[in-house]
Short mmCIF file of N, CA and C in Angstrom, two decimals:
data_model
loop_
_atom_site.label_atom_id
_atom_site.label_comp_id
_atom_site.label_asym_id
_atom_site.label_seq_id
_atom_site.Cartn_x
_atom_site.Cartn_y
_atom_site.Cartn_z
N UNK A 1 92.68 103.55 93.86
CA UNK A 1 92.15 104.85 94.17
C UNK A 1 93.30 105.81 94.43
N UNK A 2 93.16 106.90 93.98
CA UNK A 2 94.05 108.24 94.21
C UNK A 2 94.40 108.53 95.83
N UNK A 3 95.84 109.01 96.16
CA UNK A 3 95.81 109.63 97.14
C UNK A 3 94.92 110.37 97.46
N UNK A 4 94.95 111.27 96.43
CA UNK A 4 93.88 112.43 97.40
C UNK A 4 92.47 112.43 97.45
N UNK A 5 91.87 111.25 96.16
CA UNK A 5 90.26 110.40 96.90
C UNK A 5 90.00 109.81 98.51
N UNK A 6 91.24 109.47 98.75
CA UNK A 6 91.76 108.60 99.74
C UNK A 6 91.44 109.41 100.97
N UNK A 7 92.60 110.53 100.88
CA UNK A 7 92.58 111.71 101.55
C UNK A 7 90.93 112.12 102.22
N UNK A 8 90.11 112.43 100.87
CA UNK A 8 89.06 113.30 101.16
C UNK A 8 88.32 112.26 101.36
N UNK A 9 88.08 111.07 101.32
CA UNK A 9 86.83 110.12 101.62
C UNK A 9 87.19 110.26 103.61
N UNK A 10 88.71 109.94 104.05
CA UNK A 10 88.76 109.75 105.33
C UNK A 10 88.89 111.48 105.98
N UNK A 11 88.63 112.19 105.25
CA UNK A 11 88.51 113.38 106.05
C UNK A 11 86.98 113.68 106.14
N UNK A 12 85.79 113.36 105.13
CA UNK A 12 84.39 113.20 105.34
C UNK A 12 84.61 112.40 106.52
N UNK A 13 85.04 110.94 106.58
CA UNK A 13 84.66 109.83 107.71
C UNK A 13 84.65 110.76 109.28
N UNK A 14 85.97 111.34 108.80
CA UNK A 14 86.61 112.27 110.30
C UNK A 14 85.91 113.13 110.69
N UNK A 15 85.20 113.66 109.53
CA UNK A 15 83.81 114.73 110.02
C UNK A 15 82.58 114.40 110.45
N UNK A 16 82.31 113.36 109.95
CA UNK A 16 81.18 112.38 110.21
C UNK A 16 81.55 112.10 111.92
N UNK A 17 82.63 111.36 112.21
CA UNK A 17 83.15 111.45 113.75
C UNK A 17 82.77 112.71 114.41
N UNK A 18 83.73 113.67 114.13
CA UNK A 18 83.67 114.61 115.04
C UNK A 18 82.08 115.18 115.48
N UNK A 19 81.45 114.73 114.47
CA UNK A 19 79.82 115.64 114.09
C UNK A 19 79.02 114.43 115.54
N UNK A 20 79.29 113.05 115.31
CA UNK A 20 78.47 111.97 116.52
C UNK A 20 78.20 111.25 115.59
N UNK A 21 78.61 111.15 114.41
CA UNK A 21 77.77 110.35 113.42
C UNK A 21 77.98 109.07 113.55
N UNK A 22 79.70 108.59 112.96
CA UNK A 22 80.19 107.69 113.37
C UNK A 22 80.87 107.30 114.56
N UNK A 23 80.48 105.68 114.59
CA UNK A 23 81.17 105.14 116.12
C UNK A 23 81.89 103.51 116.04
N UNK A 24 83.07 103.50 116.20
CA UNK A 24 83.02 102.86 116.30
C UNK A 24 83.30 101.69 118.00
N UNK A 25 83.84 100.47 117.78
CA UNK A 25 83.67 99.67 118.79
C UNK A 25 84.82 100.09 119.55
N UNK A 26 85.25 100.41 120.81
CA UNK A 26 86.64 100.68 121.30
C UNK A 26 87.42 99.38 120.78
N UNK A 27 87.37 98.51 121.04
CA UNK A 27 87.93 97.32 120.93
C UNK A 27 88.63 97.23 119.52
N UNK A 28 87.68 96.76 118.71
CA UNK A 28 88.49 97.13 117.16
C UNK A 28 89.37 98.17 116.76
N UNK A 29 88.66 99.30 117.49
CA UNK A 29 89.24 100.55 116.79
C UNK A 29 90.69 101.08 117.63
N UNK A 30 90.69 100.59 118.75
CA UNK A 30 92.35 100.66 119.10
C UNK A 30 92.72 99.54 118.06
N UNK A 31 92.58 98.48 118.19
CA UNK A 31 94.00 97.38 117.16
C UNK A 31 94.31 97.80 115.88
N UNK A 32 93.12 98.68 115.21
CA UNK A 32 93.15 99.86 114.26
C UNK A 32 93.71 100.64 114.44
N UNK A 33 93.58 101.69 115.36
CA UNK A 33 94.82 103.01 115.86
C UNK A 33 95.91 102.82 116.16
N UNK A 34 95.96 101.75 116.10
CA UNK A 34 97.64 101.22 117.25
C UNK A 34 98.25 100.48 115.10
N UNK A 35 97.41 99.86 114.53
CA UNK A 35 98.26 99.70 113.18
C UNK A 35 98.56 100.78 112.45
N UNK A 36 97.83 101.85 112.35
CA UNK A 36 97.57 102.98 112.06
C UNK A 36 98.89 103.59 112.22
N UNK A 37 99.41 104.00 113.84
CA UNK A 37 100.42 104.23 114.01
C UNK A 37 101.88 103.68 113.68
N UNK A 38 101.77 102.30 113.63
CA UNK A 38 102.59 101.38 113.44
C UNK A 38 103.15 101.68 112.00
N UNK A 39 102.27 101.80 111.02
CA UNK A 39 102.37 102.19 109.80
C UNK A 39 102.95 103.55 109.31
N UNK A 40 102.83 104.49 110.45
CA UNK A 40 103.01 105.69 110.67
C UNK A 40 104.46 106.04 110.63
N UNK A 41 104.87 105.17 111.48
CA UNK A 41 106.55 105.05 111.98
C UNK A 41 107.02 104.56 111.17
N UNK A 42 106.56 103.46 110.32
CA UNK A 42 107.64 102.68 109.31
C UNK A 42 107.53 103.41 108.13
N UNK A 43 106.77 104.67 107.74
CA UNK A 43 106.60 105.16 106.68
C UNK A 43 107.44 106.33 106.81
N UNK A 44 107.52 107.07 108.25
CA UNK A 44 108.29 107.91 108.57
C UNK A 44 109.92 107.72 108.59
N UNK A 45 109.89 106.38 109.12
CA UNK A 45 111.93 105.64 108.68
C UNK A 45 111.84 105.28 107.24
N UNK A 46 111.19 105.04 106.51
CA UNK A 46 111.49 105.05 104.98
C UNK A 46 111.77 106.40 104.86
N UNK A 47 110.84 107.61 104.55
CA UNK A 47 111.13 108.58 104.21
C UNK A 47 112.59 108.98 104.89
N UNK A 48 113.00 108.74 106.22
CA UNK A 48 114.45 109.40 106.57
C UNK A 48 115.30 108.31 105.40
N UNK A 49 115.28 106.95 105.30
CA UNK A 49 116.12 106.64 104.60
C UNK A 49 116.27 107.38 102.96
N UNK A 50 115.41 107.98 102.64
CA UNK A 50 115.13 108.13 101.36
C UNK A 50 116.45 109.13 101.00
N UNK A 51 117.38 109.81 102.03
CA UNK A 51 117.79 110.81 101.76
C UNK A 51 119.33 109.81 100.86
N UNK A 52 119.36 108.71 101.50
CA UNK A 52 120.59 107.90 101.35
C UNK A 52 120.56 107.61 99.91
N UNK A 53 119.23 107.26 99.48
CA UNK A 53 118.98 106.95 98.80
C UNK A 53 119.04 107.85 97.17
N UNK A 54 118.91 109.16 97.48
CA UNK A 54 118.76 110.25 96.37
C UNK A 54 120.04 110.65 96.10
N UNK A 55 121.38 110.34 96.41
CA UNK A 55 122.45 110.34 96.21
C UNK A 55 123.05 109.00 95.42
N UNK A 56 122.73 108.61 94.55
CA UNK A 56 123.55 107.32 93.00
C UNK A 56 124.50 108.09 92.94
N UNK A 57 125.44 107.44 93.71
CA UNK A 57 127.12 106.51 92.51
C UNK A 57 127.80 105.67 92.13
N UNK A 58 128.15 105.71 91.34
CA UNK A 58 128.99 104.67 90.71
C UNK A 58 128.89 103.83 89.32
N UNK A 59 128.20 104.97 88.73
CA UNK A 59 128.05 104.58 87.60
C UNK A 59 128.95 105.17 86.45
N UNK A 60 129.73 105.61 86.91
CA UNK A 60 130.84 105.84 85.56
C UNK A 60 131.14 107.69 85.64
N UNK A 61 131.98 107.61 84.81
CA UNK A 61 132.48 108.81 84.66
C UNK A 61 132.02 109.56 83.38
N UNK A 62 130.55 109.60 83.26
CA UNK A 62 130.37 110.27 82.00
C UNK A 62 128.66 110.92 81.98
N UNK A 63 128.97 111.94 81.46
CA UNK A 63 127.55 112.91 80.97
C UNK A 63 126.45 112.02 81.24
N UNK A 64 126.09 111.29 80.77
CA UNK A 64 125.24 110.78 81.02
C UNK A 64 124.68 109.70 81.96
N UNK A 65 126.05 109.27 82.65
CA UNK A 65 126.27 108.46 83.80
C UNK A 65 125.54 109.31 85.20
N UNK A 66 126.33 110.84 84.79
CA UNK A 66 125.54 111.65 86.28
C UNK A 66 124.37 112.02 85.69
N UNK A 67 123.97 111.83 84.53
CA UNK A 67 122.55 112.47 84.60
C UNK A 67 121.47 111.35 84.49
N UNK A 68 122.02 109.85 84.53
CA UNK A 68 120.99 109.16 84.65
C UNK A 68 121.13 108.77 86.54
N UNK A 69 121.86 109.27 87.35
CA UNK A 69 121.87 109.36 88.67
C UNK A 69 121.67 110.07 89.29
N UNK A 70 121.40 111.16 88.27
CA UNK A 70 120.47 112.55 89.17
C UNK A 70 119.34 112.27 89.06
N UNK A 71 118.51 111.21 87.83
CA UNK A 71 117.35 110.94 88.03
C UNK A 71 116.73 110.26 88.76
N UNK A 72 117.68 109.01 88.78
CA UNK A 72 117.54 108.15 89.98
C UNK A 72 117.42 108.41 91.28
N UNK A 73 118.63 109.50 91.85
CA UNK A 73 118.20 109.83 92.82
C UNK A 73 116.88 110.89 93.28
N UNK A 74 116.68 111.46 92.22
CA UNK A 74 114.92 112.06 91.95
C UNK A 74 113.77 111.51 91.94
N UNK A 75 113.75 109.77 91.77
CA UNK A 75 113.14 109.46 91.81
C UNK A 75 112.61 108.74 93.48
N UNK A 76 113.63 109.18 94.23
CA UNK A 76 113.72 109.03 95.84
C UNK A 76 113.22 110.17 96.24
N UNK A 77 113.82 111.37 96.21
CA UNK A 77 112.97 112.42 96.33
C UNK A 77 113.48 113.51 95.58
N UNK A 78 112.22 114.65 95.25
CA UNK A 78 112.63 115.59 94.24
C UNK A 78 111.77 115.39 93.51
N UNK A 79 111.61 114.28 92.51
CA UNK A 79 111.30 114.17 91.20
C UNK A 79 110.01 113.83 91.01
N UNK A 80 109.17 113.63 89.84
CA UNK A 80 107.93 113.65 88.99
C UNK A 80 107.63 112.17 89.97
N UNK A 81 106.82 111.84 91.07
CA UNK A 81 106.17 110.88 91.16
C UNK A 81 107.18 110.54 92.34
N UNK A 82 107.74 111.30 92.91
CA UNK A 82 109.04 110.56 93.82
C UNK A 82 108.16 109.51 95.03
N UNK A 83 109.26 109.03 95.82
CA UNK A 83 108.95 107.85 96.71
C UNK A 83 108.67 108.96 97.86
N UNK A 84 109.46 109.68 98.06
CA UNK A 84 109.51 110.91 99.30
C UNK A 84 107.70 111.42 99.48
N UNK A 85 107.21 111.99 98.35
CA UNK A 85 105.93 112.43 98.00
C UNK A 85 104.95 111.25 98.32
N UNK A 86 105.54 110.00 97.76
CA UNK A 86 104.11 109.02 97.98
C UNK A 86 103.74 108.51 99.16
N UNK A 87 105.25 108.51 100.44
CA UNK A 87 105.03 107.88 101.29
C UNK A 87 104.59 109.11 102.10
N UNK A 88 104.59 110.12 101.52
CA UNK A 88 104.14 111.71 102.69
C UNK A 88 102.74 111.74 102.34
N UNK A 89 101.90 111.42 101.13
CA UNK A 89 101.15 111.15 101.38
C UNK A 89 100.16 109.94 101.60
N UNK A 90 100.86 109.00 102.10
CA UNK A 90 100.22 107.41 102.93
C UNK A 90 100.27 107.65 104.16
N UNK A 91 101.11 108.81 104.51
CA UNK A 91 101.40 109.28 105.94
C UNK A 91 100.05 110.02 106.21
N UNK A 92 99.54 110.82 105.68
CA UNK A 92 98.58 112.07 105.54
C UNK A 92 97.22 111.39 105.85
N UNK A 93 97.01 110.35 105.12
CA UNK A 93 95.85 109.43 104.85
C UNK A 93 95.48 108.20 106.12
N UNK A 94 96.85 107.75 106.44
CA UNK A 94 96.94 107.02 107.72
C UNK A 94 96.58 107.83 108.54
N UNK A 95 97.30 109.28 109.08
CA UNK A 95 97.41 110.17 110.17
C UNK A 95 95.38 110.55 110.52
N UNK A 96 95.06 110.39 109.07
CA UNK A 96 93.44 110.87 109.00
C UNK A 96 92.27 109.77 109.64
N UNK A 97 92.67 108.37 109.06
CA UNK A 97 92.33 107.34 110.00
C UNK A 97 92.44 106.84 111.25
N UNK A 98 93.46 107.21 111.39
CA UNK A 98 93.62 107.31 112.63
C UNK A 98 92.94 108.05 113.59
N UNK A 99 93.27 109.46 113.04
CA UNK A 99 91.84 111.02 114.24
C UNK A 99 90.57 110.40 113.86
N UNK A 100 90.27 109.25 112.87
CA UNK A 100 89.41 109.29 112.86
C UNK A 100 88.63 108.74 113.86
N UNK A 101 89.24 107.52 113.80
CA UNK A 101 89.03 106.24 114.96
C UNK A 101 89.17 106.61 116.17
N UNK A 102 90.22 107.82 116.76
CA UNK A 102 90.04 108.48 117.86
C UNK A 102 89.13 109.29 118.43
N UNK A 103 88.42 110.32 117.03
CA UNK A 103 87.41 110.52 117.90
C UNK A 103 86.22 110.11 117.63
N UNK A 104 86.06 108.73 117.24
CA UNK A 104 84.82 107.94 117.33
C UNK A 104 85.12 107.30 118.50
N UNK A 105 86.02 106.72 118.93
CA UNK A 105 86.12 106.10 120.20
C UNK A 105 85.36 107.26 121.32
N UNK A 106 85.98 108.13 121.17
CA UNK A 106 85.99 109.25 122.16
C UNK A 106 84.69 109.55 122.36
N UNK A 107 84.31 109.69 121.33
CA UNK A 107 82.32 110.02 121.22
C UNK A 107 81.82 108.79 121.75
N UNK A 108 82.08 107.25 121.43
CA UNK A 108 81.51 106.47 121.73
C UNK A 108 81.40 106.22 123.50
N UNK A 109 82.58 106.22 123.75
CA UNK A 109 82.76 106.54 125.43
C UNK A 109 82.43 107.16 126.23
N UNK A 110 81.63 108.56 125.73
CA UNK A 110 81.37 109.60 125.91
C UNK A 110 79.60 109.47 126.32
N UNK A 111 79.19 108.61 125.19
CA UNK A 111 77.66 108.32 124.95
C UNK A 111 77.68 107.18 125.70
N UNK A 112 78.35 106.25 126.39
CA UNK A 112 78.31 105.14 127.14
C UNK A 112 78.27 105.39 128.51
N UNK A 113 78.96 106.65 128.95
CA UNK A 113 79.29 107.21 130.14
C UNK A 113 77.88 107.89 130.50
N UNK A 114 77.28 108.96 129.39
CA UNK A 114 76.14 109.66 129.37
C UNK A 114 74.76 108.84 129.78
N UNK A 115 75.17 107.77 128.91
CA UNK A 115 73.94 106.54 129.01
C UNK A 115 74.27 105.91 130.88
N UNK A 116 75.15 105.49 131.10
CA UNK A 116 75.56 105.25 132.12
C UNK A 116 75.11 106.32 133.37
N UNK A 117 75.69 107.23 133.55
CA UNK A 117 74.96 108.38 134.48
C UNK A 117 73.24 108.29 134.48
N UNK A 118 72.55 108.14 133.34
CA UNK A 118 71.03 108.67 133.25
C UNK A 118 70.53 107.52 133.63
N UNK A 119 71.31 106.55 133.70
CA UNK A 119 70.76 105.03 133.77
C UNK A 119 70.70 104.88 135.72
N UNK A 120 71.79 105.65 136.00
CA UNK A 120 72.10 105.41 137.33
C UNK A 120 71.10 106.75 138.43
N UNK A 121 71.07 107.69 137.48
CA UNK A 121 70.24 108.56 137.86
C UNK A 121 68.99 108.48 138.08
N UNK A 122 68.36 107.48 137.34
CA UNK A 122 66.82 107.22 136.92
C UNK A 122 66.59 106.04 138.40
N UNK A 123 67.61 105.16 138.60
CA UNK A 123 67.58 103.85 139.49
C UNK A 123 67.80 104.30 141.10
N UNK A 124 68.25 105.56 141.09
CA UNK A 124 68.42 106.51 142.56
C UNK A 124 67.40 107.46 142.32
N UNK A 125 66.29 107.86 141.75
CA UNK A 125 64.95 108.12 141.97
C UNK A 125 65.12 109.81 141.11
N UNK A 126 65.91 110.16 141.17
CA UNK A 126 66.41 111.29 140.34
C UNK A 126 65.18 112.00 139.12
#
């Protein structure tokens, strides 16, 4: 599936959240938010390495030596399909699963607490 299917399926999910729709379990959905993040960070130190990376040398002293190392390093970032671009957007898509799971938790806690009060309200004669 496409990044940006990807993108827009977990930005519906995220709306679906924010709206009360979806909920999920606190339990799952932190060990989810917490990989989420995890994934977050290691995608974010790739991209800083990437810069090391878009700089090739040592391939010779000729026309076409630097211009097959300008591609190379384009293909780190810069260029048609780069690594820089793909991991910015796995970042985008994670970052979305993540709000997502946050505010389903948040709603869910929210409706547990609500349920909780009316429950306690009803048993003190209220």
């Amino acid at each position: 599936m496409a990044p940006s299917d990807e993108k827009s399926r977990w930005q519906s999910l995220k709306d679906e959240a924010s709206a009360g729709r979806l909920y999920l379990d606190p339990t799952v959905a932190t060990t989810c938010r917490d990989a989420s993040n995890k994934q977050i960070d290691l995608f974010n130190q790739l991209r800083d390495s990437l810069t090391t990376l878009s700089v090739v040398t040592g391939l010779g002293r000729f026309t076409a030596a630097d211009e097959h190392a300008k591609m190379l390093g384009m293909k780190a970032i810069g260029g048609e399909r780069d690594f820089d671009t793909a991991l910015k957007e796995h970042i985008e898509v994670l970052t979305l699963i993540r709000d997502t799971i946050e505010i389903s938790v948040k709603k869910y806690e929210d409706q547990q607490i609500a349920q909780a009060q009316a429950t306690n309200a009803l048993g003190n004669g209220y």
